[in-house]
PDB file of C-alpha atoms in Angstrom:
ATOM      1  CA  MET A   1      18.499  14.044  22.297  1.00 52.00           C
ATOM      2  CA  ALA A   2      16.314  12.435  24.627  1.00 61.00           C
ATOM      3  CA  SER A   3      13.369  15.182  24.245  1.00 72.00           C
ATOM      4  CA  SER A   4      13.851  14.235  20.117  1.00 76.00           C
ATOM      5  CA  ASP A   5      13.518  10.867  20.716  1.00 77.00           C
ATOM      6  CA  SER A   6      10.266  11.254  22.587  1.00 83.00           C
ATOM      7  CA  VAL A   7       8.764  13.496  19.835  1.00 87.00           C
ATOM      8  CA  ILE A   8       9.924  10.985  17.254  1.00 87.00           C
ATOM      9  CA  GLY A   9       8.284   8.237  19.503  1.00 87.00           C
ATOM     10  CA  VAL A  10       5.147  10.128  19.738  1.00 91.00           C
ATOM     11  CA  ILE A  11       4.849  10.551  16.014  1.00 91.00           C
ATOM     12  CA  PHE A  12       5.212   7.013  15.258  1.00 91.00           C
ATOM     13  CA  LEU A  13       2.895   6.228  18.170  1.00 92.00           C
ATOM     14  CA  THR A  14       0.175   8.559  16.800  1.00 93.00           C
ATOM     15  CA  GLN A  15       0.567   7.500  12.935  1.00 93.00           C
ATOM     16  CA  THR A  16       0.343   3.944  13.987  1.00 94.00           C
ATOM     17  CA  VAL A  17      -2.663   3.994  16.428  1.00 94.00           C
ATOM     18  CA  VAL A  18      -4.585   6.650  14.148  1.00 94.00           C
ATOM     19  CA  GLY A  19      -4.042   4.509  10.939  1.00 93.00           C
ATOM     20  CA  PHE A  20      -4.748   1.199  12.378  1.00 94.00           C
ATOM     21  CA  LEU A  21      -7.979   2.402  13.884  1.00 95.00           C
ATOM     22  CA  GLY A  22      -8.917   3.650  10.566  1.00 93.00           C
ATOM     23  CA  ASN A  23      -8.084   0.611   8.904  1.00 94.00           C
ATOM     24  CA  VAL A  24      -9.885  -1.593  11.243  1.00 93.00           C
ATOM     25  CA  PHE A  25     -13.077   0.556  10.948  1.00 92.00           C
ATOM     26  CA  LEU A  26     -12.920   0.047   7.238  1.00 89.00           C
ATOM     27  CA  LEU A  27     -12.348  -3.590   7.717  1.00 89.00           C
ATOM     28  CA  CYS A  28     -15.259  -3.876  10.100  1.00 89.00           C
ATOM     29  CA  HIS A  29     -17.372  -2.143   7.647  1.00 84.00           C
ATOM     30  CA  TYR A  30     -16.807  -4.348   4.821  1.00 83.00           C
ATOM     31  CA  SER A  31     -17.487  -7.356   7.145  1.00 82.00           C
ATOM     32  CA  LEU A  32     -20.647  -5.788   8.120  1.00 83.00           C
ATOM     33  CA  LEU A  33     -21.680  -5.363   4.728  1.00 78.00           C
ATOM     34  CA  TYR A  34     -20.712  -8.989   3.592  1.00 75.00           C
ATOM     35  CA  PHE A  35     -22.735 -10.574   6.857  1.00 78.00           C
ATOM     36  CA  THR A  36     -25.727  -8.079   6.285  1.00 78.00           C
ATOM     37  CA  THR A  37     -26.184  -8.238   2.447  1.00 69.00           C
ATOM     38  CA  CYS A  38     -24.030 -11.372   1.614  1.00 63.00           C
ATOM     39  CA  LYS A  39     -22.362  -9.278  -1.039  1.00 69.00           C
ATOM     40  CA  LEU A  40     -19.442  -7.339  -1.619  1.00 70.00           C
ATOM     41  CA  ARG A  41     -18.544  -5.124  -4.733  1.00 78.00           C
ATOM     42  CA  SER A  42     -15.530  -6.062  -6.585  1.00 79.00           C
ATOM     43  CA  THR A  43     -13.960  -2.969  -5.598  1.00 81.00           C
ATOM     44  CA  ASP A  44     -14.688  -3.605  -2.011  1.00 84.00           C
ATOM     45  CA  LEU A  45     -13.101  -6.979  -1.874  1.00 87.00           C
ATOM     46  CA  ILE A  46      -9.838  -5.293  -3.048  1.00 90.00           C
ATOM     47  CA  LEU A  47     -10.168  -2.527  -0.610  1.00 89.00           C
ATOM     48  CA  GLN A  48     -10.616  -5.127   1.970  1.00 90.00           C
ATOM     49  CA  HIS A  49      -7.344  -6.896   1.217  1.00 92.00           C
ATOM     50  CA  LEU A  50      -5.780  -3.282   1.073  1.00 92.00           C
ATOM     51  CA  THR A  51      -6.965  -2.582   4.769  1.00 94.00           C
ATOM     52  CA  VAL A  52      -5.462  -5.837   5.996  1.00 94.00           C
ATOM     53  CA  ALA A  53      -2.142  -5.140   4.283  1.00 95.00           C
ATOM     54  CA  ASN A  54      -2.243  -1.529   5.554  1.00 94.00           C
ATOM     55  CA  SER A  55      -2.809  -2.703   9.198  1.00 95.00           C
ATOM     56  CA  LEU A  56      -0.002  -5.123   8.996  1.00 95.00           C
ATOM     57  CA  VAL A  57       2.381  -2.479   7.580  1.00 94.00           C
ATOM     58  CA  LEU A  58       1.564   0.041  10.414  1.00 94.00           C
ATOM     59  CA  LEU A  59       1.720  -2.764  13.294  1.00 93.00           C
ATOM     60  CA  SER A  60       5.118  -4.283  11.719  1.00 92.00           C
ATOM     61  CA  LYS A  61       6.663  -0.910  11.086  1.00 90.00           C
ATOM     62  CA  GLY A  62       5.180   1.599  13.512  1.00 89.00           C
ATOM     63  CA  VAL A  63       5.177  -0.416  16.614  1.00 90.00           C
ATOM     64  CA  PRO A  64       8.981  -1.162  16.454  1.00 89.00           C
ATOM     65  CA  GLN A  65       9.788   2.114  15.550  1.00 89.00           C
ATOM     66  CA  THR A  66       7.943   3.546  18.651  1.00 89.00           C
ATOM     67  CA  MET A  67       9.650   1.073  20.758  1.00 88.00           C
ATOM     68  CA  ALA A  68      13.043   2.008  19.537  1.00 85.00           C
ATOM     69  CA  ALA A  69      12.370   5.624  19.722  1.00 85.00           C
ATOM     70  CA  PHE A  70      11.587   5.448  23.495  1.00 84.00           C
ATOM     71  CA  GLY A  71      14.897   3.787  24.152  1.00 79.00           C
ATOM     72  CA  LEU A  72      14.155   0.087  23.437  1.00 77.00           C
ATOM     73  CA  LYS A  73      17.030  -0.824  21.297  1.00 71.00           C
ATOM     74  CA  HIS A  74      17.048  -4.702  21.797  1.00 75.00           C
ATOM     75  CA  PHE A  75      13.850  -6.033  22.386  1.00 79.00           C
ATOM     76  CA  LEU A  76      13.666  -8.318  19.265  1.00 80.00           C
ATOM     77  CA  CYS A  77      15.813 -11.729  18.994  1.00 83.00           C
ATOM     78  CA  ASP A  78      16.806 -12.911  15.535  1.00 83.00           C
ATOM     79  CA  THR A  79      13.111 -14.568  15.006  1.00 86.00           C
ATOM     80  CA  GLY A  80      11.409 -11.466  16.081  1.00 86.00           C
ATOM     81  CA  CYS A  81      13.392  -9.370  13.703  1.00 87.00           C
ATOM     82  CA  LYS A  82      12.857 -11.950  11.058  1.00 89.00           C
ATOM     83  CA  VAL A  83       9.105 -12.042  11.380  1.00 91.00           C
ATOM     84  CA  VAL A  84       8.741  -8.292  11.614  1.00 91.00           C
ATOM     85  CA  PHE A  85      10.593  -7.463   8.768  1.00 90.00           C
ATOM     86  CA  PHE A  86       9.236 -10.290   6.605  1.00 93.00           C
ATOM     87  CA  VAL A  87       5.844  -9.011   7.378  1.00 94.00           C
ATOM     88  CA  HIS A  88       6.329  -5.582   6.536  1.00 93.00           C
ATOM     89  CA  ARG A  89       7.799  -6.652   3.372  1.00 91.00           C
ATOM     90  CA  VAL A  90       5.091  -8.758   2.438  1.00 94.00           C
ATOM     91  CA  SER A  91       2.338  -6.336   3.387  1.00 95.00           C
ATOM     92  CA  ARG A  92       4.026  -3.426   1.698  1.00 92.00           C
ATOM     93  CA  GLY A  93       4.137  -5.483  -1.253  1.00 92.00           C
ATOM     94  CA  VAL A  94       0.414  -6.650  -1.122  1.00 94.00           C
ATOM     95  CA  CYS A  95      -0.493  -2.837  -0.601  1.00 93.00           C
ATOM     96  CA  ILE A  96       1.344  -1.687  -4.082  1.00 93.00           C
ATOM     97  CA  GLY A  97      -0.389  -4.801  -5.499  1.00 93.00           C
ATOM     98  CA  SER A  98      -3.976  -4.397  -4.230  1.00 93.00           C
ATOM     99  CA  ILE A  99      -3.639  -0.439  -5.519  1.00 92.00           C
ATOM    100  CA  CYS A 100      -2.268  -1.608  -8.874  1.00 91.00           C
ATOM    101  CA  LEU A 101      -5.610  -4.230  -9.005  1.00 92.00           C
ATOM    102  CA  LEU A 102      -7.957  -1.886  -8.070  1.00 89.00           C
ATOM    103  CA  ASN A 103      -6.861   0.677 -10.429  1.00 89.00           C
ATOM    104  CA  VAL A 104      -6.665  -1.580 -13.397  1.00 88.00           C
ATOM    105  CA  PHE A 105     -10.162  -3.603 -12.643  1.00 87.00           C
ATOM    106  CA  GLN A 106     -11.834   0.079 -12.714  1.00 84.00           C
ATOM    107  CA  ALA A 107     -10.224   0.885 -15.910  1.00 84.00           C
ATOM    108  CA  ILE A 108     -11.764  -2.121 -17.544  1.00 83.00           C
ATOM    109  CA  MET A 109     -15.057  -1.512 -15.863  1.00 80.00           C
ATOM    110  CA  ILE A 110     -15.360   2.084 -17.039  1.00 79.00           C
ATOM    111  CA  SER A 111     -14.152   1.283 -20.675  1.00 76.00           C
ATOM    112  CA  PRO A 112     -16.646   1.588 -23.539  1.00 71.00           C
ATOM    113  CA  MET A 113     -18.586  -1.555 -23.881  1.00 59.00           C
ATOM    114  CA  THR A 114     -17.497  -2.314 -27.168  1.00 49.00           C
ATOM    115  CA  LYS A 115     -14.137  -2.739 -25.741  1.00 57.00           C
ATOM    116  CA  TRP A 116     -12.907  -5.978 -24.238  1.00 59.00           C
ATOM    117  CA  PRO A 117     -16.467  -7.312 -23.418  1.00 64.00           C
ATOM    118  CA  LYS A 118     -15.508 -10.687 -22.568  1.00 68.00           C
ATOM    119  CA  LEU A 119     -12.919  -9.274 -20.137  1.00 69.00           C
ATOM    120  CA  LYS A 120     -15.284  -6.921 -18.435  1.00 67.00           C
ATOM    121  CA  LEU A 121     -17.579  -9.910 -17.763  1.00 69.00           C
ATOM    122  CA  LYS A 122     -14.983 -12.159 -16.287  1.00 74.00           C
ATOM    123  CA  ALA A 123     -13.082  -9.373 -14.626  1.00 75.00           C
ATOM    124  CA  SER A 124     -15.081  -9.560 -11.387  1.00 77.00           C
ATOM    125  CA  ARG A 125     -14.653 -13.292 -11.193  1.00 81.00           C
ATOM    126  CA  TYR A 126     -10.679 -12.861 -10.968  1.00 83.00           C
ATOM    127  CA  ILE A 127     -10.676 -10.485  -8.406  1.00 86.00           C
ATOM    128  CA  GLY A 128     -10.552 -13.149  -5.496  1.00 85.00           C
ATOM    129  CA  PRO A 129      -7.758 -15.270  -7.222  1.00 88.00           C
ATOM    130  CA  PHE A 130      -5.774 -12.046  -8.171  1.00 90.00           C
ATOM    131  CA  ASN A 131      -6.018 -11.060  -4.404  1.00 91.00           C
ATOM    132  CA  ASN A 132      -4.637 -14.275  -3.289  1.00 92.00           C
ATOM    133  CA  LEU A 133      -1.826 -14.416  -5.992  1.00 93.00           C
ATOM    134  CA  CYS A 134      -0.753 -11.235  -4.749  1.00 93.00           C
ATOM    135  CA  TRP A 135      -0.257 -12.601  -1.018  1.00 95.00           C
ATOM    136  CA  VAL A 136       1.625 -15.834  -2.340  1.00 95.00           C
ATOM    137  CA  LEU A 137       3.796 -13.708  -4.876  1.00 94.00           C
ATOM    138  CA  ASN A 138       4.976 -11.492  -2.120  1.00 94.00           C
ATOM    139  CA  VAL A 139       5.628 -14.228   0.201  1.00 94.00           C
ATOM    140  CA  LEU A 140       7.795 -15.852  -2.385  1.00 92.00           C
ATOM    141  CA  LEU A 141       9.665 -12.637  -3.410  1.00 90.00           C
ATOM    142  CA  ASN A 142      10.535 -11.507   0.288  1.00 90.00           C
ATOM    143  CA  SER A 143      11.534 -15.039   1.570  1.00 88.00           C
ATOM    144  CA  MET A 144      15.145 -13.741   1.404  1.00 84.00           C
ATOM    145  CA  VAL A 145      14.306 -11.458   4.417  1.00 85.00           C
ATOM    146  CA  LEU A 146      14.408 -14.522   6.714  1.00 85.00           C
ATOM    147  CA  ILE A 147      17.858 -15.214   5.853  1.00 82.00           C
ATOM    148  CA  HIS A 148      19.387 -12.001   6.113  1.00 80.00           C
ATOM    149  CA  VAL A 149      17.896 -10.045   8.876  1.00 84.00           C
ATOM    150  CA  THR A 150      18.772 -10.559  12.674  1.00 80.00           C
ATOM    151  CA  GLY A 151      18.536  -9.187  16.005  1.00 77.00           C
ATOM    152  CA  LYS A 152      21.049  -6.358  16.889  1.00 71.00           C
ATOM    153  CA  TRP A 153      22.224  -8.492  19.969  1.00 65.00           C
ATOM    154  CA  ASN A 154      23.678 -11.068  17.647  1.00 60.00           C
ATOM    155  CA  SER A 155      27.471  -9.993  17.427  1.00 50.00           C
ATOM    156  CA  LYS A 156      28.379 -12.524  14.776  1.00 55.00           C
ATOM    157  CA  ASN A 157      29.874 -11.095  11.765  1.00 50.00           C
ATOM    158  CA  ASN A 158      29.065  -7.773  13.219  1.00 50.00           C
ATOM    159  CA  THR A 159      31.289  -5.814  10.639  1.00 48.00           C
ATOM    160  CA  TRP A 160      29.290  -7.341   7.620  1.00 54.00           C
ATOM    161  CA  LYS A 161      25.869  -6.027   9.276  1.00 67.00           C
ATOM    162  CA  LYS A 162      23.831  -3.077   8.572  1.00 68.00           C
ATOM    163  CA  ASP A 163      22.124  -1.080  11.366  1.00 68.00           C
ATOM    164  CA  LEU A 164      18.319  -0.871  11.144  1.00 72.00           C
ATOM    165  CA  GLU A 165      17.646   0.899  14.317  1.00 74.00           C
ATOM    166  CA  TYR A 166      16.247  -1.974  16.166  1.00 78.00           C
ATOM    167  CA  CYS A 167      17.530  -4.976  14.039  1.00 80.00           C
ATOM    168  CA  SER A 168      20.404  -5.704  11.698  1.00 77.00           C
ATOM    169  CA  ALA A 169      20.684  -7.010   8.177  1.00 77.00           C
ATOM    170  CA  GLY A 170      23.661  -8.990   6.531  1.00 71.00           C
ATOM    171  CA  VAL A 171      25.394  -7.222   3.693  1.00 63.00           C
ATOM    172  CA  GLY A 172      25.706 -10.729   2.089  1.00 61.00           C
ATOM    173  CA  ASN A 173      27.164 -11.311  -1.626  1.00 64.00           C
ATOM    174  CA  ILE A 174      26.917  -8.047  -3.559  1.00 68.00           C
ATOM    175  CA  THR A 175      25.817 -10.006  -6.791  1.00 71.00           C
ATOM    176  CA  ARG A 176      23.419 -11.899  -4.986  1.00 73.00           C
ATOM    177  CA  ARG A 177      22.094  -9.102  -3.275  1.00 71.00           C
ATOM    178  CA  SER A 178      21.999  -6.823  -6.274  1.00 73.00           C
ATOM    179  CA  LEU A 179      19.856  -9.583  -8.246  1.00 79.00           C
ATOM    180  CA  TYR A 180      17.363  -9.743  -5.114  1.00 77.00           C
ATOM    181  CA  ILE A 181      16.864  -5.861  -5.429  1.00 77.00           C
ATOM    182  CA  VAL A 182      16.460  -5.961  -9.104  1.00 82.00           C
ATOM    183  CA  VAL A 183      13.610  -8.662  -8.720  1.00 83.00           C
ATOM    184  CA  LEU A 184      12.089  -6.467  -5.903  1.00 82.00           C
ATOM    185  CA  LEU A 185      12.274  -3.534  -8.148  1.00 84.00           C
ATOM    186  CA  SER A 186      10.930  -5.084 -11.337  1.00 88.00           C
ATOM    187  CA  TYR A 187       7.635  -5.940  -9.217  1.00 89.00           C
ATOM    188  CA  ASP A 188       7.277  -2.471  -7.925  1.00 88.00           C
ATOM    189  CA  VAL A 189       8.004  -0.928 -11.437  1.00 88.00           C
ATOM    190  CA  LEU A 190       5.347  -3.413 -13.085  1.00 91.00           C
ATOM    191  CA  CYS A 191       2.758  -2.195 -10.483  1.00 91.00           C
ATOM    192  CA  VAL A 192       3.582   1.443 -10.750  1.00 89.00           C
ATOM    193  CA  GLY A 193       3.642   1.127 -14.632  1.00 90.00           C
ATOM    194  CA  LEU A 194       0.156  -0.558 -14.720  1.00 91.00           C
ATOM    195  CA  MET A 195      -0.994   2.074 -12.284  1.00 89.00           C
ATOM    196  CA  THR A 196       0.109   4.729 -14.787  1.00 88.00           C
ATOM    197  CA  TRP A 197      -1.373   3.283 -17.865  1.00 89.00           C
ATOM    198  CA  ALA A 198      -4.533   2.738 -15.962  1.00 87.00           C
ATOM    199  CA  SER A 199      -4.897   6.188 -14.455  1.00 87.00           C
ATOM    200  CA  ALA A 200      -4.010   7.500 -17.842  1.00 86.00           C
ATOM    201  CA  PHE A 201      -6.905   5.687 -19.601  1.00 85.00           C
ATOM    202  CA  MET A 202      -9.256   6.323 -16.849  1.00 83.00           C
ATOM    203  CA  VAL A 203      -8.740  10.183 -17.230  1.00 83.00           C
ATOM    204  CA  SER A 204      -8.922  10.023 -20.973  1.00 82.00           C
ATOM    205  CA  THR A 205     -12.267   8.078 -20.655  1.00 79.00           C
ATOM    206  CA  LEU A 206     -13.909  10.558 -17.896  1.00 77.00           C
ATOM    207  CA  TYR A 207     -12.672  13.458 -20.443  1.00 74.00           C
ATOM    208  CA  ARG A 208     -14.357  11.711 -23.446  1.00 74.00           C
ATOM    209  CA  HIS A 209     -17.625  11.309 -21.211  1.00 66.00           C
ATOM    210  CA  LYS A 210     -17.676  14.683 -19.952  1.00 68.00           C
ATOM    211  CA  LYS A 211     -17.415  16.019 -23.435  1.00 70.00           C
ATOM    212  CA  GLN A 212     -20.504  13.712 -24.812  1.00 66.00           C
ATOM    213  CA  VAL A 213     -22.650  14.888 -21.937  1.00 61.00           C
ATOM    214  CA  GLN A 214     -21.905  18.474 -21.622  1.00 61.00           C
ATOM    215  CA  HIS A 215     -25.015  19.603 -23.279  1.00 52.00           C
ATOM    216  CA  ILE A 216     -27.016  17.471 -20.618  1.00 54.00           C
ATOM    217  CA  HIS A 217     -25.014  19.194 -17.889  1.00 50.00           C
ATOM    218  CA  ARG A 218     -25.941  22.815 -19.536  1.00 50.00           C
ATOM    219  CA  THR A 219     -29.508  22.087 -19.002  1.00 47.00           C
ATOM    220  CA  ASN A 220     -29.216  20.510 -15.573  1.00 49.00           C
ATOM    221  CA  LEU A 221     -29.386  22.958 -12.631  1.00 40.00           C
ATOM    222  CA  SER A 222     -27.656  20.457 -10.411  1.00 41.00           C
ATOM    223  CA  PRO A 223     -25.728  18.034 -12.212  1.00 39.00           C
ATOM    224  CA  ARG A 224     -24.640  14.907 -10.858  1.00 43.00           C
ATOM    225  CA  SER A 225     -21.898  12.720 -11.770  1.00 54.00           C
ATOM    226  CA  SER A 226     -22.558   8.995 -12.491  1.00 59.00           C
ATOM    227  CA  PRO A 227     -21.567   6.472  -9.619  1.00 60.00           C
ATOM    228  CA  GLU A 228     -19.041   4.948 -12.025  1.00 63.00           C
ATOM    229  CA  SER A 229     -17.435   8.549 -12.541  1.00 68.00           C
ATOM    230  CA  ARG A 230     -17.510   9.153  -8.670  1.00 69.00           C
ATOM    231  CA  VAL A 231     -15.826   5.669  -8.107  1.00 70.00           C
ATOM    232  CA  THR A 232     -13.119   6.385 -10.696  1.00 75.00           C
ATOM    233  CA  LYS A 233     -12.407   9.829  -9.341  1.00 76.00           C
ATOM    234  CA  ASN A 234     -11.952   8.442  -5.721  1.00 76.00           C
ATOM    235  CA  ILE A 235      -9.840   5.724  -7.044  1.00 80.00           C
ATOM    236  CA  LEU A 236      -7.835   8.293  -8.701  1.00 82.00           C
ATOM    237  CA  VAL A 237      -7.286  10.542  -5.821  1.00 83.00           C
ATOM    238  CA  LEU A 238      -6.099   7.495  -3.613  1.00 83.00           C
ATOM    239  CA  VAL A 239      -3.602   6.374  -6.657  1.00 86.00           C
ATOM    240  CA  GLY A 240      -2.435   9.964  -6.473  1.00 85.00           C
ATOM    241  CA  ILE A 241      -1.647  10.179  -2.784  1.00 86.00           C
ATOM    242  CA  PHE A 242      -0.254   6.457  -2.818  1.00 87.00           C
ATOM    243  CA  VAL A 243       2.283   7.382  -5.653  1.00 86.00           C
ATOM    244  CA  SER A 244       3.240  10.545  -4.005  1.00 86.00           C
ATOM    245  CA  PHE A 245       4.120   8.976  -0.687  1.00 87.00           C
ATOM    246  CA  TYR A 246       5.552   5.831  -2.550  1.00 86.00           C
ATOM    247  CA  THR A 247       8.117   7.938  -4.353  1.00 84.00           C
ATOM    248  CA  PHE A 248       9.304   9.697  -1.041  1.00 84.00           C
ATOM    249  CA  SER A 249       9.533   6.326   0.346  1.00 83.00           C
ATOM    250  CA  SER A 250      11.278   4.475  -2.247  1.00 80.00           C
ATOM    251  CA  ILE A 251      14.049   7.287  -2.458  1.00 82.00           C
ATOM    252  CA  PHE A 252      14.537   7.123   1.285  1.00 82.00           C
ATOM    253  CA  ALA A 253      14.672   3.381   1.275  1.00 78.00           C
ATOM    254  CA  SER A 254      17.150   3.257  -1.574  1.00 75.00           C
ATOM    255  CA  PHE A 255      19.750   5.569   0.437  1.00 76.00           C
ATOM    256  CA  VAL A 256      19.209   3.055   3.317  1.00 74.00           C
ATOM    257  CA  SER A 257      19.875   0.140   1.167  1.00 71.00           C
ATOM    258  CA  ILE A 258      22.650   1.628  -0.603  1.00 70.00           C
ATOM    259  CA  PHE A 259      24.568   3.012   2.413  1.00 69.00           C
ATOM    260  CA  HIS A 260      26.514   0.416   4.468  1.00 66.00           C
ATOM    261  CA  ASN A 261      25.829   2.271   7.626  1.00 70.00           C
ATOM    262  CA  PRO A 262      23.120   4.562   6.883  1.00 70.00           C
ATOM    263  CA  SER A 263      22.268   7.653   9.495  1.00 76.00           C
ATOM    264  CA  ARG A 264      19.440   6.972  12.098  1.00 78.00           C
ATOM    265  CA  TRP A 265      17.638  10.100  10.728  1.00 82.00           C
ATOM    266  CA  LEU A 266      17.484   8.588   7.125  1.00 82.00           C
ATOM    267  CA  THR A 267      16.297   5.272   8.685  1.00 81.00           C
ATOM    268  CA  ILE A 268      13.747   7.174  10.660  1.00 83.00           C
ATOM    269  CA  ILE A 269      12.381   9.428   7.773  1.00 86.00           C
ATOM    270  CA  SER A 270      12.252   6.128   5.548  1.00 85.00           C
ATOM    271  CA  ALA A 271      10.128   4.297   8.119  1.00 86.00           C
ATOM    272  CA  LEU A 272       7.960   7.469   8.651  1.00 89.00           C
ATOM    273  CA  PHE A 273       7.103   7.759   5.002  1.00 88.00           C
ATOM    274  CA  SER A 274       6.550   4.140   4.496  1.00 88.00           C
ATOM    275  CA  ALA A 275       3.728   4.180   6.969  1.00 89.00           C
ATOM    276  CA  CYS A 276       2.210   7.475   5.598  1.00 91.00           C
ATOM    277  CA  PHE A 277      -0.113   5.913   2.818  1.00 90.00           C
ATOM    278  CA  PRO A 278      -1.499   2.955   5.330  1.00 92.00           C
ATOM    279  CA  ALA A 279      -2.057   5.499   7.792  1.00 92.00           C
ATOM    280  CA  ILE A 280      -4.069   8.081   5.539  1.00 91.00           C
ATOM    281  CA  SER A 281      -5.675   5.884   3.040  1.00 89.00           C
ATOM    282  CA  PRO A 282      -8.743   4.782   5.352  1.00 89.00           C
ATOM    283  CA  PHE A 283      -9.778   8.227   6.045  1.00 89.00           C
ATOM    284  CA  VAL A 284      -9.382   9.053   2.189  1.00 86.00           C
ATOM    285  CA  LEU A 285     -11.523   6.241   1.360  1.00 84.00           C
ATOM    286  CA  MET A 286     -14.151   7.222   4.369  1.00 82.00           C
ATOM    287  CA  SER A 287     -14.314  10.946   3.222  1.00 79.00           C
ATOM    288  CA  HIS A 288     -15.369   9.626  -0.471  1.00 66.00           C
ATOM    289  CA  LYS A 289     -17.686   6.689   0.329  1.00 60.00           C
ATOM    290  CA  SER A 290     -21.126   7.844   0.538  1.00 48.00           C
ATOM    291  CA  ARG A 291     -22.187   4.298   2.300  1.00 44.00           C
ATOM    292  CA  ILE A 292     -19.810   4.917   5.067  1.00 40.00           C
ATOM    293  CA  SER A 293     -20.861   8.676   5.653  1.00 39.00           C
ATOM    294  CA  ARG A 294     -24.539   7.383   5.953  1.00 40.00           C
ATOM    295  CA  LEU A 295     -23.213   4.700   8.376  1.00 36.00           C
ATOM    296  CA  HIS A 296     -21.850   7.497  10.655  1.00 34.00           C
TER     297      HIS A 296
END
């Protein structure tokens, strides 16, 4: 059992360190662009918020899970547990909202000029306010975490608490708990629904564009796609990876939430999947961004 705990600890540690360094590198890259050119593209501004949210997800989930795997079970007090779980829930929500905003914004940008001309002109101006709104909204939606999560050393009403590896969560009133879960799921469903619509729209737009320029590609020995097409394809790859990990993470998180005393392995797998996208996404972005490649 000790050897398996060590392996789990090494996995969480590697995932956290590698993912955090990747996000920090991207954040430094965007900061360097801003201070040297005093200008960031709208998509870069969204990705800047995404890297911050990714970093917070990795720190709030990966670090405690690593410590718990190496045998430290009671290292967080009530306040520490509340802060860690609150930061994780808020940053996870911002991560979902940022991917959704990035997808919808790019769908608006590549739409034909005859459609939504005013919205296209104003979209860039609203990126900053929408990013800030995403943080505020998730802070409000996840405020209940501060009430229900406690430290494991707190033995009060122990029969009404759910074991979360290194912290505990109060089960509470079933009606109020169900209502809270519905509110959180509504946010996730809305974001995923908008992502699906925007992705389908972008795929159909790229397909129509490809049909229109087929005759140009036939006469060009080394055809190159437009910058807009390359950015759109990169975003679609990022969204595809996000949806894949989000689906698995949601399934395991649902089991953890439903069961009164979820197994330790179920909690570990849920935590592992919840940190996969934040750890992988910076390297996906780096592999597709030509400017970062030139910086290397």
